[in-house]
Amino acid sequence: MDLETQIAKLQALEETINREKQERLAELSKEIEDSSSQLKEELKEQAKSKRDKDKQRQETYEQFQTEREQTYLDKKAAKAAEKRAREEAKRAAALGKMRKKGE
């Protein structure tokens, strides 16, 4: 085999290697792009899930606070009603005593 034939074969082999290398690089680039897109979507979903959980937690807390405040107000109103009832009973008793004395 002469030198020119050997050089041509080596050049053809080099071209084949370079072409295969470029194809493999393109495949790897596509895989990286796909993985990156998938990871980006997963991160978006995780962030949305976290926001939803935080929102639910906040709503639950606000509901708890509202119920707690309402319980406090109900107890306060019941206490005031009891006090009024005791005062009315005292007035009624005092009025009854006054009427008996007046008889």
PDB file of C-alpha atoms in Angstrom:
ATOM      1  CA  MET A   1       0.000   0.000   0.000  1.00  0.00           C
ATOM      2  CA  ASP A   2       1.398   3.321  -0.921  1.00  0.00           C
ATOM      3  CA  LEU A   3       1.669   6.324   1.302  1.00  0.00           C
ATOM      4  CA  GLU A   4      -1.126   8.268  -0.357  1.00  0.00           C
ATOM      5  CA  THR A   5      -3.583   5.409   0.138  1.00  0.00           C
ATOM      6  CA  GLN A   6      -2.606   5.124   3.772  1.00  0.00           C
ATOM      7  CA  ILE A   7      -3.031   8.886   4.241  1.00  0.00           C
ATOM      8  CA  ALA A   8      -6.466   8.748   2.558  1.00  0.00           C
ATOM      9  CA  LYS A   9      -7.541   5.870   4.811  1.00  0.00           C
ATOM     10  CA  LEU A  10      -6.322   7.719   7.911  1.00  0.00           C
ATOM     11  CA  GLN A  11      -8.157  10.862   6.813  1.00  0.00           C
ATOM     12  CA  ALA A  12     -11.328   8.877   6.212  1.00  0.00           C
ATOM     13  CA  LEU A  13     -10.916   7.234   9.625  1.00  0.00           C
ATOM     14  CA  GLU A  14     -10.349  10.639  11.222  1.00  0.00           C
ATOM     15  CA  GLU A  15     -13.488  12.007   9.537  1.00  0.00           C
ATOM     16  CA  THR A  16     -15.498   9.026  10.741  1.00  0.00           C
ATOM     17  CA  ILE A  17     -14.196   9.470  14.290  1.00  0.00           C
ATOM     18  CA  ASN A  18     -14.934  13.205  14.215  1.00  0.00           C
ATOM     19  CA  ARG A  19     -18.438  12.626  12.819  1.00  0.00           C
ATOM     20  CA  GLU A  20     -19.177   9.969  15.468  1.00  0.00           C
ATOM     21  CA  LYS A  21     -17.776  12.292  18.133  1.00  0.00           C
ATOM     22  CA  GLN A  22     -20.042  15.125  16.954  1.00  0.00           C
ATOM     23  CA  GLU A  23     -23.056  12.816  16.897  1.00  0.00           C
ATOM     24  CA  ARG A  24     -22.283  11.616  20.426  1.00  0.00           C
ATOM     25  CA  LEU A  25     -21.811  15.206  21.619  1.00  0.00           C
ATOM     26  CA  ALA A  26     -25.172  16.120  20.080  1.00  0.00           C
ATOM     27  CA  GLU A  27     -26.821  13.131  21.830  1.00  0.00           C
ATOM     28  CA  LEU A  28     -25.259  14.094  25.158  1.00  0.00           C
ATOM     29  CA  SER A  29     -26.303  17.707  24.701  1.00  0.00           C
ATOM     30  CA  LYS A  30     -29.879  16.573  24.014  1.00  0.00           C
ATOM     31  CA  GLU A  31     -29.829  14.319  27.108  1.00  0.00           C
ATOM     32  CA  ILE A  32     -28.533  17.190  29.229  1.00  0.00           C
ATOM     33  CA  GLU A  33     -31.210  19.505  27.848  1.00  0.00           C
ATOM     34  CA  ASP A  34     -33.944  16.934  28.520  1.00  0.00           C
ATOM     35  CA  SER A  35     -32.670  16.294  32.048  1.00  0.00           C
ATOM     36  CA  SER A  36     -32.476  20.010  32.687  1.00  0.00           C
ATOM     37  CA  SER A  37     -36.040  20.537  31.469  1.00  0.00           C
ATOM     38  CA  GLN A  38     -37.285  17.628  33.567  1.00  0.00           C
ATOM     39  CA  LEU A  39     -35.464  18.925  36.648  1.00  0.00           C
ATOM     40  CA  LYS A  40     -36.868  22.399  36.034  1.00  0.00           C
ATOM     41  CA  GLU A  41     -40.410  20.982  35.885  1.00  0.00           C
ATOM     42  CA  GLU A  42     -39.853  18.933  39.055  1.00  0.00           C
ATOM     43  CA  LEU A  43     -38.585  22.022  40.861  1.00  0.00           C
ATOM     44  CA  LYS A  44     -41.614  24.010  39.685  1.00  0.00           C
ATOM     45  CA  GLU A  45     -43.922  21.283  40.970  1.00  0.00           C
ATOM     46  CA  GLN A  46     -42.087  21.155  44.306  1.00  0.00           C
ATOM     47  CA  ALA A  47     -42.314  24.936  44.662  1.00  0.00           C
ATOM     48  CA  LYS A  48     -46.037  24.870  43.849  1.00  0.00           C
ATOM     49  CA  SER A  49     -46.591  22.071  46.339  1.00  0.00           C
ATOM     50  CA  LYS A  50     -44.709  24.024  49.005  1.00  0.00           C
ATOM     51  CA  ARG A  51     -46.771  27.159  48.281  1.00  0.00           C
ATOM     52  CA  ASP A  52     -49.977  25.132  48.501  1.00  0.00           C
ATOM     53  CA  LYS A  53     -48.918  23.563  51.807  1.00  0.00           C
ATOM     54  CA  ASP A  54     -47.891  26.950  53.200  1.00  0.00           C
ATOM     55  CA  LYS A  55     -51.212  28.454  52.111  1.00  0.00           C
ATOM     56  CA  GLN A  56     -53.141  25.588  53.721  1.00  0.00           C
ATOM     57  CA  ARG A  57     -51.082  25.921  56.898  1.00  0.00           C
ATOM     58  CA  GLN A  58     -51.774  29.674  56.997  1.00  0.00           C
ATOM     59  CA  GLU A  59     -55.508  29.151  56.425  1.00  0.00           C
ATOM     60  CA  THR A  60     -55.613  26.529  59.191  1.00  0.00           C
ATOM     61  CA  TYR A  61     -53.781  28.873  61.541  1.00  0.00           C
ATOM     62  CA  GLU A  62     -56.113  31.762  60.711  1.00  0.00           C
ATOM     63  CA  GLN A  63     -59.148  29.519  61.272  1.00  0.00           C
ATOM     64  CA  PHE A  64     -57.703  28.433  64.629  1.00  0.00           C
ATOM     65  CA  GLN A  65     -57.117  32.066  65.605  1.00  0.00           C
ATOM     66  CA  THR A  66     -60.663  33.028  64.569  1.00  0.00           C
ATOM     67  CA  GLU A  67     -62.151  30.152  66.560  1.00  0.00           C
ATOM     68  CA  ARG A  68     -59.980  31.030  69.538  1.00  0.00           C
ATOM     69  CA  GLU A  69     -61.071  34.671  69.398  1.00  0.00           C
ATOM     70  CA  GLN A  70     -64.718  33.652  69.037  1.00  0.00           C
ATOM     71  CA  THR A  71     -64.427  31.342  72.058  1.00  0.00           C
ATOM     72  CA  TYR A  72     -62.923  34.201  74.041  1.00  0.00           C
ATOM     73  CA  LEU A  73     -65.737  36.556  72.988  1.00  0.00           C
ATOM     74  CA  ASP A  74     -68.387  33.937  73.789  1.00  0.00           C
ATOM     75  CA  LYS A  75     -66.934  33.378  77.265  1.00  0.00           C
ATOM     76  CA  LYS A  76     -66.728  37.120  77.815  1.00  0.00           C
ATOM     77  CA  ALA A  77     -70.367  37.568  76.762  1.00  0.00           C
ATOM     78  CA  ALA A  78     -71.482  34.662  78.992  1.00  0.00           C
ATOM     79  CA  LYS A  79     -69.599  36.142  81.930  1.00  0.00           C
ATOM     80  CA  ALA A  80     -71.218  39.558  81.345  1.00  0.00           C
ATOM     81  CA  ALA A  81     -74.659  37.908  81.093  1.00  0.00           C
ATOM     82  CA  GLU A  82     -74.070  36.078  84.380  1.00  0.00           C
ATOM     83  CA  LYS A  83     -73.016  39.310  86.035  1.00  0.00           C
ATOM     84  CA  ARG A  84     -76.141  41.099  84.742  1.00  0.00           C
ATOM     85  CA  ALA A  85     -78.321  38.224  85.959  1.00  0.00           C
ATOM     86  CA  ARG A  86     -76.749  38.379  89.425  1.00  0.00           C
ATOM     87  CA  GLU A  87     -77.199  42.145  89.568  1.00  0.00           C
ATOM     88  CA  GLU A  88     -80.842  41.845  88.467  1.00  0.00           C
ATOM     89  CA  ALA A  89     -81.415  39.152  91.093  1.00  0.00           C
ATOM     90  CA  LYS A  90     -79.887  41.426  93.751  1.00  0.00           C
ATOM     91  CA  ARG A  91     -82.105  44.324  92.633  1.00  0.00           C
ATOM     92  CA  ALA A  92     -85.161  42.112  92.631  1.00  0.00           C
ATOM     93  CA  ALA A  93     -84.304  40.858  96.116  1.00  0.00           C
ATOM     94  CA  ALA A  94     -83.726  44.402  97.350  1.00  0.00           C
ATOM     95  CA  LEU A  95     -86.974  45.548  95.766  1.00  0.00           C
ATOM     96  CA  GLY A  96     -88.800  42.626  97.397  1.00  0.00           C
ATOM     97  CA  LYS A  97     -87.393  43.583 100.801  1.00  0.00           C
ATOM     98  CA  MET A  98     -88.434  47.189 100.277  1.00  0.00           C
ATOM     99  CA  ARG A  99     -91.972  46.106  99.390  1.00  0.00           C
ATOM    100  CA  LYS A 100     -92.210  43.923 102.492  1.00  0.00           C
ATOM    101  CA  LYS A 101     -91.097  46.817 104.670  1.00  0.00           C
ATOM    102  CA  GLY A 102     -93.633  49.055 102.999  1.00  0.00           C
ATOM    103  CA  GLU A 103     -96.508  46.720 103.774  1.00  0.00           C
TER     104      GLU A 103
END
